[in-house]
């Protein structure tokens, strides 16, 4: 087993103490977190379809009547606090929770008593993740025995492979455990099988308590009447002596291969999975034994080739004076947080985001949830749901520019299924046509406002989230210009949310204008004239942006697909009559319909800036007044020094500054992402993992991409927000909208740009420091076009 290549290697000289710092591996479905311990290794396991609960209905009674009363209060000058309370009547049950599968535990026997701490009394310890190969490697010397372990999850073979090599005979016991009630079997002399069921109910908690041991505790229920079933098979291969019991595998020798495969009995999100485990047992057994019967070296080679084919599409070098061979990743983080310079660390963070996308989102899997596919709690924070008011969308921001089209396929599939499920919510909860999804969704495609009558509106009512989800896949297609995808799959989705948006509009009798009502700004509220906190409003700026964008996308795709009908006519008329985003008397972009008081001026959500990023209506070159108002609003949000309070909020802030062409503030945001990493209470950890949720890392990657290349208004802009500290560098393989692959190399006095288009066409190019001057160029499909320009300094 060989170490990874230097330019894509992240490494540490100590094991992970906590789950958050364990190293992730995955194939989109099966995920593992490798701790890198010596005598007592732990690999935490997940599978994407293991969730609590089962399919269910919203249970809302008289939804359209409640909507009508809410609208009456809002438009008729009624009691807005009363309207807030009415929203609780629209709330269906809380969504289900993503579940851990369990742990693979490897116990190394035959050594002296271990010292305190996960590394024991081992020497020459090193733990590393090679981003380009998707392999975690742990090496150390223990009682004069050299041991090397590798772990990866193969997409071609659909299995986790752990290989252990030693230069003397050792004994390893391998076993699977789970926090759920499980049964263990030993079907043959080299395999063990674990089967069980997920809970049928998990109590909603905004911030989860630590999940205690045992199979039951208050707020968690298992039932013979339901629950997703699962099976996991662990098989030993290689030239080693093996015995199997229900307690696990015992192997002795110098080289070991442990192969693990898992599956659930979920076959259709519309159907309860039942109690039959024959399918997951058969699938897991077949995958594990098939991989074991192959030469494991071939399994590894196929995995590295498959993973590398995606990862190697983009190369980024920002230059660095740091010797990454002698300084660990943790030491590099420490140096930057102490004020040092290491541009290469930000390139690593960008590529780490792409790595997480490849490991966590592949065709025929669910999309990335709040923790990707990695979660160690039965009652995880925020249920590890698909939170649709920013988080699941942010997970996929890096996929387009990061040249990972295949990794967006799970999101497209999921949005298509939400469009199906959301028709019932639109019709029965709102009384509207089309489809919608609100604040949270899950494996069962919950699309109603969640909360069971307990949540405030700001945590439940968010009917334009479906428009944002649809916008994500519309934007994805623009990076690749796939006509069949646009016509057959994306257009029906955007048509459905455009229909819903049509019905969400009403005439405001005071202005005689069409407005979005009811309307919220995710997770935020305002103060009414009596000083009371209120969540529901008439046309927040966030909702206005989304309705405008939905109509624009629908009309653009309809024209492209040659569709003209009554809806296109209606939408065109409605779009022409929509309000412009409001600017307040203080010059800031206004969040609410009026200049209400703010109970939390530094609120973490930046929803009213959607039109800047990920939207595309605000641009310093073409809409300078809106850009200035957005910048003032963003700076105002940060004025108290507490925003963003979350890793994902910080990543979003970086994207916003980059889109506003404010390179130095964007770079400050990236620097601050690493602050306080030493104690894990800042915005990231020394493992480079963002706090709270995985969207912090994925959003960080998007921010770096946005600083290097923009293409959101039909203009390709290389290096639009390049920080002064990044004095030289090169990037190859980024994607621009319109189907163009971009390479850029720059120094202080010279910048070379190469463009390769997927199809013939005319394109627009705007280089930095040219006062937004646009150059018209003609590209021929597959033929590189090169231009040499003055440096960006």
JSON list of N, CA, C and O in Angstrom, two decimals, residues 37 91 296 323 336 361 363 371 457 486 489 494 505-506 523 583 588 636 640 658 664 668 670 684 732 777:
[
{"chain": "A", "resi": 37, "resn": "UNK", "atom": "N", "xyz": [-7.67, 5.08, 14.99]},
{"chain": "A", "resi": 37, "resn": "UNK", "atom": "CA", "xyz": [-7.11, 4.62, 16.26]},
{"chain": "A", "resi": 37, "resn": "UNK", "atom": "C", "xyz": [-6.18, 3.43, 16.03]},
{"chain": "A", "resi": 37, "resn": "UNK", "atom": "O", "xyz": [-6.22, 2.80, 14.98]},
{"chain": "A", "resi": 91, "resn": "UNK", "atom": "N", "xyz": [-49.64, 23.03, 9.91]},
{"chain": "A", "resi": 91, "resn": "UNK", "atom": "CA", "xyz": [-48.46, 22.20, 10.16]},
{"chain": "A", "resi": 91, "resn": "UNK", "atom": "C", "xyz": [-48.83, 20.72, 10.28]},
{"chain": "A", "resi": 91, "resn": "UNK", "atom": "O", "xyz": [-49.67, 20.34, 11.09]},
{"chain": "A", "resi": 296, "resn": "UNK", "atom": "N", "xyz": [-8.42, -8.19, -4.38]},
{"chain": "A", "resi": 296, "resn": "UNK", "atom": "CA", "xyz": [-8.73, -6.94, -3.69]},
{"chain": "A", "resi": 296, "resn": "UNK", "atom": "C", "xyz": [-7.90, -5.79, -4.25]},
{"chain": "A", "resi": 296, "resn": "UNK", "atom": "O", "xyz": [-8.33, -4.63, -4.24]},
{"chain": "A", "resi": 323, "resn": "UNK", "atom": "N", "xyz": [5.75, 23.71, 3.32]},
{"chain": "A", "resi": 323, "resn": "UNK", "atom": "CA", "xyz": [6.11, 22.36, 2.92]},
{"chain": "A", "resi": 323, "resn": "UNK", "atom": "C", "xyz": [5.07, 21.40, 3.49]},
{"chain": "A", "resi": 323, "resn": "UNK", "atom": "O", "xyz": [5.10, 21.03, 4.66]},
{"chain": "A", "resi": 336, "resn": "UNK", "atom": "N", "xyz": [-2.25, 29.33, 10.06]},
{"chain": "A", "resi": 336, "resn": "UNK", "atom": "CA", "xyz": [-3.10, 30.34, 9.44]},
{"chain": "A", "resi": 336, "resn": "UNK", "atom": "C", "xyz": [-3.92, 31.09, 10.49]},
{"chain": "A", "resi": 336, "resn": "UNK", "atom": "O", "xyz": [-4.07, 32.31, 10.42]},
{"chain": "A", "resi": 361, "resn": "UNK", "atom": "N", "xyz": [-22.48, 11.83, -2.99]},
{"chain": "A", "resi": 361, "resn": "UNK", "atom": "CA", "xyz": [-23.61, 12.03, -3.89]},
{"chain": "A", "resi": 361, "resn": "UNK", "atom": "C", "xyz": [-23.29, 11.42, -5.25]},
{"chain": "A", "resi": 361, "resn": "UNK", "atom": "O", "xyz": [-22.53, 11.99, -6.03]},
{"chain": "A", "resi": 363, "resn": "UNK", "atom": "N", "xyz": [-25.07, 8.88, -8.67]},
{"chain": "A", "resi": 363, "resn": "UNK", "atom": "CA", "xyz": [-26.34, 8.45, -9.26]},
{"chain": "A", "resi": 363, "resn": "UNK", "atom": "C", "xyz": [-26.96, 7.28, -8.51]},
{"chain": "A", "resi": 363, "resn": "UNK", "atom": "O", "xyz": [-26.26, 6.41, -7.98]},
{"chain": "A", "resi": 371, "resn": "UNK", "atom": "N", "xyz": [-25.78, 16.39, 6.97]},
{"chain": "A", "resi": 371, "resn": "UNK", "atom": "CA", "xyz": [-24.45, 15.87, 7.26]},
{"chain": "A", "resi": 371, "resn": "UNK", "atom": "C", "xyz": [-23.89, 15.07, 6.09]},
{"chain": "A", "resi": 371, "resn": "UNK", "atom": "O", "xyz": [-23.00, 14.25, 6.28]},
{"chain": "A", "resi": 457, "resn": "UNK", "atom": "N", "xyz": [-44.07, 29.91, 12.66]},
{"chain": "A", "resi": 457, "resn": "UNK", "atom": "CA", "xyz": [-44.11, 29.92, 11.19]},
{"chain": "A", "resi": 457, "resn": "UNK", "atom": "C", "xyz": [-42.73, 29.99, 10.56]},
{"chain": "A", "resi": 457, "resn": "UNK", "atom": "O", "xyz": [-42.49, 29.38, 9.50]},
{"chain": "A", "resi": 486, "resn": "UNK", "atom": "N", "xyz": [-33.20, 19.22, -20.16]},
{"chain": "A", "resi": 486, "resn": "UNK", "atom": "CA", "xyz": [-34.00, 20.44, -19.99]},
{"chain": "A", "resi": 486, "resn": "UNK", "atom": "C", "xyz": [-35.45, 20.22, -20.37]},
{"chain": "A", "resi": 486, "resn": "UNK", "atom": "O", "xyz": [-36.37, 20.62, -19.64]},
{"chain": "A", "resi": 489, "resn": "UNK", "atom": "N", "xyz": [-37.09, 16.59, -18.24]},
{"chain": "A", "resi": 489, "resn": "UNK", "atom": "CA", "xyz": [-37.10, 16.45, -16.78]},
{"chain": "A", "resi": 489, "resn": "UNK", "atom": "C", "xyz": [-37.20, 17.78, -16.05]},
{"chain": "A", "resi": 489, "resn": "UNK", "atom": "O", "xyz": [-37.92, 17.90, -15.06]},
{"chain": "A", "resi": 494, "resn": "UNK", "atom": "N", "xyz": [-40.09, 22.95, -13.32]},
{"chain": "A", "resi": 494, "resn": "UNK", "atom": "CA", "xyz": [-40.20, 24.41, -13.22]},
{"chain": "A", "resi": 494, "resn": "UNK", "atom": "C", "xyz": [-41.60, 24.87, -13.61]},
{"chain": "A", "resi": 494, "resn": "UNK", "atom": "O", "xyz": [-42.11, 25.86, -13.06]},
{"chain": "A", "resi": 505, "resn": "UNK", "atom": "N", "xyz": [-49.67, 34.50, -5.67]},
{"chain": "A", "resi": 505, "resn": "UNK", "atom": "CA", "xyz": [-49.79, 35.95, -5.81]},
{"chain": "A", "resi": 505, "resn": "UNK", "atom": "C", "xyz": [-51.24, 36.39, -5.58]},
{"chain": "A", "resi": 505, "resn": "UNK", "atom": "O", "xyz": [-52.19, 35.71, -5.98]},
{"chain": "A", "resi": 506, "resn": "UNK", "atom": "N", "xyz": [-51.38, 37.55, -4.95]},
{"chain": "A", "resi": 506, "resn": "UNK", "atom": "CA", "xyz": [-52.69, 38.17, -4.73]},
{"chain": "A", "resi": 506, "resn": "UNK", "atom": "C", "xyz": [-52.58, 39.68, -4.96]},
{"chain": "A", "resi": 506, "resn": "UNK", "atom": "O", "xyz": [-51.50, 40.25, -4.88]},
{"chain": "A", "resi": 523, "resn": "UNK", "atom": "N", "xyz": [-36.46, 31.59, 9.01]},
{"chain": "A", "resi": 523, "resn": "UNK", "atom": "CA", "xyz": [-35.94, 31.54, 10.38]},
{"chain": "A", "resi": 523, "resn": "UNK", "atom": "C", "xyz": [-35.75, 32.92, 11.02]},
{"chain": "A", "resi": 523, "resn": "UNK", "atom": "O", "xyz": [-35.18, 33.03, 12.10]},
{"chain": "A", "resi": 583, "resn": "UNK", "atom": "N", "xyz": [-35.54, 49.03, -1.54]},
{"chain": "A", "resi": 583, "resn": "UNK", "atom": "CA", "xyz": [-34.36, 49.57, -0.86]},
{"chain": "A", "resi": 583, "resn": "UNK", "atom": "C", "xyz": [-34.86, 50.51, 0.23]},
{"chain": "A", "resi": 583, "resn": "UNK", "atom": "O", "xyz": [-35.67, 51.40, -0.02]},
{"chain": "A", "resi": 588, "resn": "UNK", "atom": "N", "xyz": [-30.10, 50.22, 2.55]},
{"chain": "A", "resi": 588, "resn": "UNK", "atom": "CA", "xyz": [-29.92, 48.77, 2.52]},
{"chain": "A", "resi": 588, "resn": "UNK", "atom": "C", "xyz": [-31.05, 48.09, 1.76]},
{"chain": "A", "resi": 588, "resn": "UNK", "atom": "O", "xyz": [-32.18, 48.60, 1.73]},
{"chain": "A", "resi": 636, "resn": "UNK", "atom": "N", "xyz": [-24.24, 45.51, 7.17]},
{"chain": "A", "resi": 636, "resn": "UNK", "atom": "CA", "xyz": [-25.07, 45.76, 8.34]},
{"chain": "A", "resi": 636, "resn": "UNK", "atom": "C", "xyz": [-25.35, 44.50, 9.12]},
{"chain": "A", "resi": 636, "resn": "UNK", "atom": "O", "xyz": [-25.40, 44.51, 10.36]},
{"chain": "A", "resi": 640, "resn": "UNK", "atom": "N", "xyz": [-22.50, 43.73, 14.09]},
{"chain": "A", "resi": 640, "resn": "UNK", "atom": "CA", "xyz": [-22.37, 43.45, 15.52]},
{"chain": "A", "resi": 640, "resn": "UNK", "atom": "C", "xyz": [-21.29, 42.42, 15.81]},
{"chain": "A", "resi": 640, "resn": "UNK", "atom": "O", "xyz": [-21.07, 42.04, 16.96]},
{"chain": "A", "resi": 658, "resn": "UNK", "atom": "N", "xyz": [-17.94, 37.57, -3.03]},
{"chain": "A", "resi": 658, "resn": "UNK", "atom": "CA", "xyz": [-17.32, 37.26, -4.31]},
{"chain": "A", "resi": 658, "resn": "UNK", "atom": "C", "xyz": [-18.19, 37.74, -5.47]},
{"chain": "A", "resi": 658, "resn": "UNK", "atom": "O", "xyz": [-17.71, 38.34, -6.43]},
{"chain": "A", "resi": 664, "resn": "UNK", "atom": "N", "xyz": [-11.32, 41.26, -1.20]},
{"chain": "A", "resi": 664, "resn": "UNK", "atom": "CA", "xyz": [-10.64, 41.26, 0.10]},
{"chain": "A", "resi": 664, "resn": "UNK", "atom": "C", "xyz": [-11.59, 40.83, 1.22]},
{"chain": "A", "resi": 664, "resn": "UNK", "atom": "O", "xyz": [-11.19, 40.13, 2.14]},
{"chain": "A", "resi": 668, "resn": "UNK", "atom": "N", "xyz": [-11.30, 37.61, 3.58]},
{"chain": "A", "resi": 668, "resn": "UNK", "atom": "CA", "xyz": [-11.43, 37.68, 5.05]},
{"chain": "A", "resi": 668, "resn": "UNK", "atom": "C", "xyz": [-12.38, 36.61, 5.55]},
{"chain": "A", "resi": 668, "resn": "UNK", "atom": "O", "xyz": [-12.14, 35.98, 6.58]},
{"chain": "A", "resi": 670, "resn": "UNK", "atom": "N", "xyz": [-12.95, 33.70, 4.15]},
{"chain": "A", "resi": 670, "resn": "UNK", "atom": "CA", "xyz": [-12.27, 32.42, 4.09]},
{"chain": "A", "resi": 670, "resn": "UNK", "atom": "C", "xyz": [-11.29, 32.27, 5.25]},
{"chain": "A", "resi": 670, "resn": "UNK", "atom": "O", "xyz": [-11.19, 31.20, 5.85]},
{"chain": "A", "resi": 684, "resn": "UNK", "atom": "N", "xyz": [-14.76, 26.07, 12.04]},
{"chain": "A", "resi": 684, "resn": "UNK", "atom": "CA", "xyz": [-14.28, 24.80, 11.51]},
{"chain": "A", "resi": 684, "resn": "UNK", "atom": "C", "xyz": [-13.38, 24.15, 12.56]},
{"chain": "A", "resi": 684, "resn": "UNK", "atom": "O", "xyz": [-13.00, 24.76, 13.56]},
{"chain": "A", "resi": 732, "resn": "UNK", "atom": "N", "xyz": [-7.42, 24.53, -13.54]},
{"chain": "A", "resi": 732, "resn": "UNK", "atom": "CA", "xyz": [-7.80, 23.88, -14.78]},
{"chain": "A", "resi": 732, "resn": "UNK", "atom": "C", "xyz": [-9.05, 23.03, -14.53]},
{"chain": "A", "resi": 732, "resn": "UNK", "atom": "O", "xyz": [-9.14, 22.34, -13.52]},
{"chain": "A", "resi": 777, "resn": "UNK", "atom": "N", "xyz": [-16.36, 36.63, -28.32]},
{"chain": "A", "resi": 777, "resn": "UNK", "atom": "CA", "xyz": [-15.48, 35.62, -28.90]},
{"chain": "A", "resi": 777, "resn": "UNK", "atom": "C", "xyz": [-16.33, 34.49, -29.49]},
{"chain": "A", "resi": 777, "resn": "UNK", "atom": "O", "xyz": [-17.45, 34.25, -29.07]}
]
